[in-house]
């Protein structure tokens, strides 16, 4: 949509005839221009774009004169770019209109759109160094916020060839020019400077790009809706890019009729360009947003050191909608997501190489919900945010025996069973089939399990007992009757298999440096399977079935599972807001009612002043809670959230860390 670079937005239902208090912003815009691409090998001495800085400067000035709170950046490197986009996502909920404008290079990789920081060189470190467009499109909007993303970013990208020559996750990524089409969220508008999978023209180095030039010119005219204006921009940009920017110039060959694209979910809601911004004084002194802080959020990561925890997985806040009468905080784990989507959890034991539980992180690790609280002052008078009150009620222990699996690189056909609950696991009963060997996927193994009746009988049984935290189990004995050459694979584990020029095969023990006596049939077997030993890929025996875990209290948990057990040893084959509060809140698990107070003492003086806090919710055990959050001022409550049901997981593997947290 053209909202990012035009005049004022007047939205019916969000406006009134009364003037807003001074400096009270109802609209916010982040404006970014990236031009100085000098680090990546684009095949030319000078890789900079001509127009993004001009574009961003003129767009920021126009939006500021139209009443937007404008945050502007030029030439952002990767770490800062990620932080800025993350901050836009978090701050969006505090405004009627949240607008993101970007001018620079972008690329689509495997159908996902990424914005390019100026210091990107290649994809050696994967897409982590890039900025996903989803971060802006999935901004945390408030209930009445309209989100706008405008991208003048589909330029003829000289970096595509350079990026494509660098493997992504050891496989060739599908890297294309232009941006992939998208499906916008509710109350969101996304505008591209050209059609999906097409390229757009850069400017001449003196003025603006064709898209931004046409956009700013037409946005100054009043009386038209955004859609009407965008249609006119589309015609204007097509004329400029087809015949050249100057009358009488020859037709352009680099871009043919550049036509901007619009993706909107606003339906018939009319949004008008105008020249003034008005809003009515708010009844509440604060506009408050409480969301889940995500562990992968660069802004949240900046303050995690103050919480002194490493958050291995995130929690999801689900609002109260439909049959859900209260909001929920739930673990963002495949275990619970698959349980909800398919009626029973699905646990996958994959193997990405050498893994030993005593040398690696084990299980779900330690993670607590992080609350991200933002409060923006609305009224002219000063407001004191005195404290945050967390009410806790109806708490109870979660005693379910949660089990996770890993396939370690410590032995042939080894399986690690991990206790992700708090109580010791007395036993885990496994029933499964051998599905095949060699390369497979999570989806294929899940499909095998789902093809079976819920109470299906599997061909192999194994019972593992006495799992305090984690235990390694050797499945060779139960697998041997079903895998006729398993003894040959076991013989080669951790040993060097060599074939000389005469075809003679030897197996040498690494520890003793002695040759191993080979059983009958080994030479013929090795010739048949030699490709697996020479390949750099892991060679696995794939099993799938059902498991039932139980603890000493008698609680049980049933889950489907699959595992890729190693047959060959790895290596033998082949502008951010600052935080005013960063605290942990210890949640009792005793079933009683508790009021937990955290002092703040933040005075918000000017309209638009912001308080922000990061709060980790820390119980001593896996547990359920019912919570409510109140922001208290010096004259009483300023805001109170609805009640929220929270399910928080604390693994037995982290009990020392939990004890330290509670002290």
XYZ file of C-alpha atoms in Angstrom, residues 4 20 35 51 87 102 106 112 160 196 208 257 260 279 358 410 437 464 496 514-515 546:
22
model
C 4.316 4.466 3.710
C -4.968 15.361 19.245
C 22.488 1.319 -0.657
C 18.444 5.688 -5.125
C 11.619 -3.468 17.237
C 12.251 -0.400 2.835
C 15.871 -8.224 -1.454
C 10.664 -16.980 1.515
C 21.667 -13.579 -6.943
C 6.051 -10.812 -7.735
C 14.163 8.817 -6.617
C 6.479 -2.119 -17.837
C 3.590 -2.414 -8.622
C -7.640 11.563 17.006
C 26.749 -36.262 28.273
C 27.900 -43.350 20.424
C 17.194 -47.709 5.940
C 13.465 -49.351 28.955
C 38.425 -48.433 9.795
C 44.642 -54.556 15.421
C 42.913 -56.224 12.517
C 4.319 -45.978 19.649
